[in-house]
Coordinates of C-alpha atoms in Angstrom, one line a residue:
L276 CA 11.0 -15.4 -19.4
A277 CA 12.7 -18.8 -19.2
V278 CA 10.6 -20.1 -22.2
A279 CA 11.5 -17.0 -24.2
F280 CA 15.2 -17.3 -23.3
V281 CA 15.7 -20.7 -24.9
P282 CA 14.9 -19.7 -28.5
A283 CA 16.4 -16.3 -28.0
V284 CA 19.8 -17.6 -27.0
L285 CA 19.8 -20.2 -29.8
L286 CA 18.5 -18.1 -32.6
C287 CA 19.4 -14.5 -31.9
H288 CA 21.7 -12.5 -34.2
R289 CA 25.4 -13.0 -33.7
P290 CA 27.9 -11.6 -32.9
M291 CA 26.4 -9.7 -30.0
S292 CA 27.4 -6.1 -29.7
V293 CA 30.4 -5.1 -27.6
E294 CA 28.1 -3.2 -25.2
L295 CA 25.8 -6.2 -24.6
S296 CA 28.8 -8.4 -24.1
Q297 CA 30.2 -6.0 -21.5
I298 CA 26.9 -5.9 -19.5
L299 CA 26.6 -9.7 -19.7
A300 CA 30.2 -9.9 -18.3
L301 CA 29.2 -7.6 -15.4
S302 CA 26.2 -9.9 -14.8
G303 CA 28.6 -12.9 -14.7
V304 CA 30.8 -11.1 -12.1
Y305 CA 27.7 -10.6 -9.9
Q306 CA 26.7 -14.2 -10.3
F307 CA 30.2 -15.4 -9.3
A308 CA 30.2 -13.2 -6.3
T309 CA 26.8 -14.5 -5.1
L310 CA 27.9 -18.1 -5.8
L311 CA 30.1 -17.7 -2.8
T312 CA 27.0 -17.3 -0.5
V313 CA 25.3 -20.3 -2.2
V314 CA 28.3 -22.4 -1.3
A315 CA 28.5 -21.0 2.2
N316 CA 24.8 -21.4 2.9
P317 CA 23.6 -24.5 1.1
S318 CA 19.8 -24.7 0.7
V319 CA 17.3 -25.3 -2.1
A320 CA 15.9 -21.8 -2.0
N321 CA 19.5 -20.4 -2.2
V322 CA 20.3 -22.4 -5.3
V323 CA 17.0 -21.7 -7.0
E324 CA 17.3 -17.9 -6.4
W325 CA 20.8 -17.9 -7.8
F326 CA 19.6 -19.2 -11.1
H327 CA 16.5 -17.0 -10.9
A328 CA 18.6 -13.8 -10.5
W329 CA 20.8 -14.8 -13.4
L330 CA 17.7 -15.3 -15.6
L331 CA 16.2 -12.0 -14.5
V332 CA 19.4 -10.1 -15.6
S333 CA 21.2 -12.0 -18.3
G334 CA 18.1 -13.8 -19.6
S335 CA 16.2 -10.5 -20.0
L336 CA 19.2 -8.9 -21.8
V337 CA 19.4 -11.8 -24.3
V338 CA 15.6 -11.9 -24.9
G339 CA 15.5 -8.1 -25.4
W340 CA 18.5 -8.3 -27.7
A341 CA 17.0 -11.1 -29.8
V342 CA 13.7 -9.3 -30.2
A343 CA 15.0 -5.9 -31.1
R344 CA 18.0 -7.1 -33.2
G345 CA 15.4 -9.0 -35.2
G346 CA 13.5 -5.8 -35.9
R347 CA 10.6 -6.3 -33.4
G348 CA 11.7 -3.8 -30.8
P349 CA 8.9 -1.2 -31.5
L350 CA 6.3 -4.0 -31.4
A351 CA 7.6 -5.3 -28.1
I352 CA 7.4 -1.7 -26.6
K353 CA 3.9 -1.3 -28.0
L354 CA 2.7 -4.6 -26.4
F355 CA 4.2 -3.6 -23.1
M356 CA 2.6 -0.1 -23.2
I357 CA -0.8 -1.7 -24.0
A358 CA -0.5 -3.9 -20.9
C359 CA 0.5 -0.9 -18.7
T360 CA -2.4 1.1 -20.2
V361 CA -4.8 -1.6 -19.0
I362 CA -3.3 -1.6 -15.5
A363 CA -3.4 2.3 -15.4
L364 CA -7.1 2.3 -16.4
G365 CA -7.9 -0.4 -14.0
T366 CA -6.2 1.6 -11.2
L367 CA -8.2 4.7 -12.0
V368 CA -11.4 2.6 -12.0
S369 CA -10.5 1.2 -8.6
A370 CA -9.7 4.7 -7.4
A371 CA -13.1 6.1 -8.6
L372 CA -14.9 3.3 -6.7
Q373 CA -12.8 3.8 -3.6
Y374 CA -13.2 7.6 -3.6
A375 CA -17.0 7.2 -4.0
R376 CA -16.9 5.5 -0.5
R377 CA -15.0 8.6 0.8
D378 CA -11.9 6.6 1.2
F379 CA -9.0 8.7 -0.1
G380 CA -6.2 6.4 1.0
P381 CA -3.7 4.5 -1.3
V382 CA -5.4 2.6 -4.1
F383 CA -4.7 -1.1 -4.4
P384 CA -6.0 -1.8 -7.9
S385 CA -8.5 -4.6 -8.4
Y386 CA -8.6 -4.5 -12.2
P387 CA -7.7 -6.4 -14.4
F388 CA -6.6 -8.4 -11.3
P389 CA -5.8 -7.6 -7.7
M390 CA -2.4 -6.2 -7.2
H391 CA -0.3 -4.3 -4.6
K392 CA -0.2 -0.5 -4.9
N393 CA 3.6 -0.6 -5.0
F394 CA 3.6 -3.2 -7.8
A395 CA 1.3 -1.1 -9.9
G396 CA 3.1 2.1 -8.9
T397 CA 6.6 1.0 -9.7
L398 CA 5.6 -0.7 -12.9
L399 CA 3.8 2.4 -14.2
G400 CA 6.8 4.4 -13.0
L401 CA 9.0 2.5 -15.4
A402 CA 6.4 2.9 -18.1
S403 CA 6.3 6.6 -17.5
V404 CA 10.0 6.9 -18.0
M405 CA 9.6 5.1 -21.4
A406 CA 6.7 7.3 -22.4
Y407 CA 8.5 10.5 -21.4
L408 CA 11.7 9.8 -23.2
N409 CA 10.0 8.3 -26.3
P410 CA 13.2 7.7 -28.4
A411 CA 12.9 7.8 -32.1
W412 CA 13.2 4.1 -32.6
F413 CA 9.8 3.7 -30.9
G414 CA 8.2 5.2 -34.0
W415 CA 5.7 7.1 -31.9
R416 CA 4.2 10.6 -32.3
P417 CA 4.9 13.0 -29.4
R418 CA 1.1 13.4 -28.8
R419 CA 0.7 9.6 -28.1
S420 CA 3.5 9.6 -25.6
G421 CA 2.1 12.7 -23.9
W422 CA -1.3 11.1 -23.4
L423 CA 0.3 7.9 -22.0
L424 CA 2.5 9.8 -19.7
G425 CA -0.5 11.7 -18.3
L426 CA -2.5 8.5 -17.8
F427 CA 0.4 6.8 -16.0
L428 CA 1.1 9.7 -13.7
A429 CA -2.6 9.9 -12.7
A430 CA -2.6 6.2 -11.9
I431 CA 0.7 6.5 -9.9
A432 CA -0.8 9.4 -7.9
A433 CA -3.8 7.2 -7.1
T434 CA -1.6 4.4 -5.7
Q435 CA 0.4 7.0 -3.7
S436 CA 3.4 4.8 -4.3
R437 CA 6.3 6.8 -2.9
Q438 CA 8.9 4.6 -4.5
A439 CA 7.5 5.3 -7.9
M440 CA 7.4 9.0 -7.3
L441 CA 11.0 9.0 -6.1
G442 CA 12.2 7.2 -9.2
L443 CA 10.4 9.6 -11.5
V444 CA 11.7 12.7 -9.6
I445 CA 15.3 11.6 -10.1
V446 CA 14.8 10.6 -13.8
F447 CA 12.9 13.8 -14.7
F448 CA 15.5 16.0 -13.0
L449 CA 18.5 14.2 -14.6
V450 CA 17.0 14.3 -18.1
V451 CA 16.3 18.0 -17.9
V452 CA 19.7 19.0 -16.6
R453 CA 21.8 16.4 -18.6
R454 CA 23.7 17.8 -21.5
R455 CA 24.1 14.7 -23.6
V456 CA 20.6 13.7 -24.6
D457 CA 19.0 12.8 -27.9
R458 CA 16.8 15.9 -27.8
R459 CA 15.8 18.6 -25.3
R460 CA 12.7 18.2 -23.2
S461 CA 10.5 20.9 -21.6
R462 CA 11.5 22.1 -18.2
A463 CA 7.8 22.2 -17.3
V464 CA 8.2 18.6 -16.0
L465 CA 10.1 20.1 -13.1
F466 CA 6.7 21.2 -11.7
V467 CA 5.9 17.5 -11.5
V468 CA 9.2 17.0 -9.7
V469 CA 8.5 19.7 -7.1
A470 CA 4.9 18.4 -6.5
A471 CA 6.1 14.8 -6.1
I472 CA 8.8 15.8 -3.6
G473 CA 6.2 17.8 -1.6
V474 CA 3.7 14.9 -1.6
V475 CA 6.3 12.3 -0.5
G476 CA 7.7 14.6 2.1
V477 CA 4.3 15.3 3.7
M478 CA 3.4 11.6 3.6
V479 CA 6.6 10.5 5.3
Q480 CA 6.4 13.3 7.9
D481 CA 2.8 12.4 8.8
Q482 CA 3.7 8.8 9.3
L483 CA 6.8 9.6 11.4
Q484 CA 4.7 11.9 13.7
S485 CA 1.7 9.7 13.9
G486 CA 3.0 7.5 16.7
N487 CA 1.8 4.4 14.9
R488 CA 4.9 2.1 14.9
F489 CA 3.2 -0.2 12.4
N490 CA 2.7 2.2 9.5
S491 CA 4.8 1.7 6.4
T492 CA 7.5 4.3 7.3
Q493 CA 8.0 3.1 10.9
Q494 CA 7.9 -0.5 9.8
R495 CA 10.6 0.0 7.2
L496 CA 12.9 1.6 9.9
T497 CA 12.3 -1.5 12.1
W498 CA 13.1 -3.8 9.2
F499 CA 16.2 -1.9 8.3
A500 CA 17.5 -2.3 11.9
D501 CA 16.6 -6.0 12.0
S502 CA 18.3 -6.6 8.6
I503 CA 21.5 -5.1 9.9
Q504 CA 21.5 -7.6 12.7
V505 CA 21.0 -10.4 10.2
W506 CA 23.9 -9.1 8.1
L507 CA 26.3 -9.0 11.0
T508 CA 25.9 -12.8 11.3
D509 CA 28.2 -13.1 8.2
P510 CA 29.3 -9.6 7.0
W511 CA 31.5 -10.8 4.1
F512 CA 29.4 -13.5 2.3
G513 CA 25.9 -13.0 3.8
V514 CA 23.5 -15.6 5.1
G515 CA 22.1 -16.8 1.7
L516 CA 19.7 -15.8 -1.0
R517 CA 16.1 -15.9 0.1
W518 CA 17.2 -16.3 3.7
W519 CA 13.8 -15.0 4.9
Y520 CA 12.2 -18.3 3.8
T521 CA 14.4 -20.3 6.1
D522 CA 14.1 -21.0 9.9
R523 CA 17.5 -19.5 10.7
F524 CA 16.3 -16.2 12.0
E525 CA 13.2 -14.8 13.8
A526 CA 13.0 -12.1 11.1
R527 CA 11.2 -13.4 8.1
F528 CA 10.8 -10.5 5.6
Q529 CA 12.5 -9.4 2.4
P530 CA 14.4 -6.2 3.3
P531 CA 12.8 -3.3 1.5
N532 CA 16.0 -1.8 0.2
A533 CA 18.2 -3.2 -2.6
E534 CA 21.6 -2.6 -0.9
I535 CA 20.5 -3.9 2.5
E536 CA 18.9 -7.0 0.9
I537 CA 22.2 -7.7 -1.0
L538 CA 24.2 -7.2 2.2
T539 CA 22.1 -9.7 4.2
S540 CA 22.0 -12.2 1.3
A541 CA 25.5 -12.0 -0.1
G542 CA 27.5 -9.8 2.2
V543 CA 30.0 -7.1 1.3
V544 CA 31.4 -9.1 -1.6
G545 CA 27.9 -9.4 -3.1
L546 CA 27.1 -5.8 -2.6
A547 CA 30.4 -4.7 -4.3
A548 CA 29.5 -6.9 -7.3
F549 CA 25.9 -5.6 -7.4
L550 CA 27.1 -2.0 -7.5
L551 CA 29.6 -2.9 -10.2
L552 CA 26.7 -4.5 -12.2
F553 CA 24.5 -1.4 -12.0
F554 CA 27.0 1.4 -12.3
G555 CA 29.2 -0.5 -14.8
S556 CA 26.1 -1.0 -17.0
M557 CA 25.2 2.7 -16.7
G558 CA 28.8 3.5 -17.8
V559 CA 28.4 1.3 -20.8
L560 CA 25.1 2.9 -21.8
R561 CA 26.4 6.5 -21.3
R562 CA 29.0 5.9 -24.0
I563 CA 26.6 5.0 -26.8
D564 CA 24.4 7.2 -28.9
P565 CA 21.8 8.9 -26.6
A566 CA 19.1 8.0 -29.1
Y567 CA 19.5 4.5 -27.9
G568 CA 21.4 4.7 -24.6
L569 CA 19.4 7.3 -22.7
L570 CA 16.3 5.2 -22.3
P571 CA 17.9 2.1 -20.7
L572 CA 20.2 4.3 -18.6
M573 CA 17.2 6.2 -17.1
V574 CA 15.2 3.0 -16.6
L575 CA 18.1 1.5 -14.6
V576 CA 18.4 4.8 -12.6
C577 CA 14.6 4.7 -12.0
R578 CA 14.6 1.1 -10.8
L579 CA 17.6 1.6 -8.5
A580 CA 15.9 4.7 -7.0
Q581 CA 12.7 2.8 -6.5
A582 CA 14.5 0.0 -4.7
Q583 CA 15.8 2.3 -2.0
F584 CA 12.4 1.8 -0.3
D585 CA 11.1 -1.2 -2.1
L586 CA 11.8 -4.9 -2.7
F587 CA 14.4 -5.3 -5.5
W588 CA 14.5 -9.0 -6.6
V589 CA 10.9 -9.4 -7.7
A590 CA 10.3 -10.9 -11.1
V591 CA 8.6 -8.2 -13.2
A592 CA 10.2 -5.2 -11.7
G593 CA 13.6 -6.9 -11.5
S594 CA 13.7 -8.1 -15.1
L595 CA 12.1 -5.2 -16.9
P596 CA 15.0 -2.7 -16.7
W597 CA 17.4 -5.4 -18.2
L598 CA 14.8 -6.3 -20.9
V599 CA 14.6 -2.6 -21.9
T600 CA 18.4 -2.5 -22.0
G601 CA 18.5 -5.5 -24.3
L602 CA 15.8 -4.0 -26.5
A603 CA 17.7 -0.7 -26.8
L604 CA 21.1 -2.4 -27.5
G605 CA 19.4 -4.6 -30.1
A606 CA 17.8 -1.6 -31.8
H607 CA 21.1 0.2 -31.8
A608 CA 22.9 -2.7 -33.3
K609 CA 20.3 -3.1 -36.0
A610 CA 20.5 0.6 -36.9
V611 CA 24.3 0.5 -37.1
H612 CA 24.1 -2.6 -39.3
E613 CA 21.7 -1.0 -41.7
E614 CA 23.8 2.2 -41.9
E615 CA 26.9 0.1 -42.7
R616 CA 24.9 -1.8 -45.3
T617 CA 23.7 1.4 -46.9
R618 CA 27.2 2.8 -47.0
R619 CA 28.5 -0.4 -48.6
A620 CA 25.8 -0.3 -51.2
E621 CA 26.6 3.3 -52.0
R622 CA 30.3 2.5 -52.4
L623 CA 29.6 -0.4 -54.7
K624 CA 27.3 1.8 -56.8
G625 CA 30.0 4.5 -57.0
R626 CA 32.5 1.9 -58.3
V627 CA 30.1 0.7 -61.0

């Protein structure tokens, strides 16, 4: 991403759109707020993560803008979907081999490389949102997006990633009931919503009643409580980014919740700026044409929902929603520019 950012920021089309500038400004507010914790808690990991988070958000926005504004948005989406298809197929192959051993637990994919179930699940969850919405600027036929959606959902079911299921439940529901969309989608997807809610509910209930205090649900509850104790050390400015890599606390884990992670790292000030970044960006995207604004809006919603029970600041999952936002805004700006050029040409032709 850093390598792509350098030519993108130097060579991208200018001026940037008003919408992109507004979201970049919101990112700047978040960076300023987290700079306070960097100053209050000086460490190498703290400084490095501050630049890292800025690149994941603003860097991804600029790279996405540069690619799509230059007319390569559909190609970028196609390459991403090819990569996700490989991961989905690898997940199903791993599932088949695991089920053959009569092991029906969560699948940790081994192909094309070993990965955690929640990485594969959340990544394919974001890809599912993109396949389901399939905006016109993708240039895809509905049948292709339907096949991809089915493949991704099957792979997510194999991983049993509850974070991915929760994100999809919220997105599918919002898209179906939302009035301002680019086109209406079938309400049949609500059956997927009901099934996912049932599966997640049963899995959580079983773990709560199991008596095993080391399963994922019980462990998260313990981590939440321990994280609150860390946050109380400095409620306003937090104890520093990547504090779990230091020796300051006995707890050495990244909190599996976006808001709690920000609270511990950057305090109340940082959390306020984080919420402003997300909900401010959603407000910007809601105001543009749904043909371009609905996709990045729902990808942000999906990622925020996933991060209620998952790590937030991880490179791929953290950067992808902003990259998609940059792509959509770049595609929107390109379409507006071409429309204006067409109108100008027609006016000149009329005068002649």
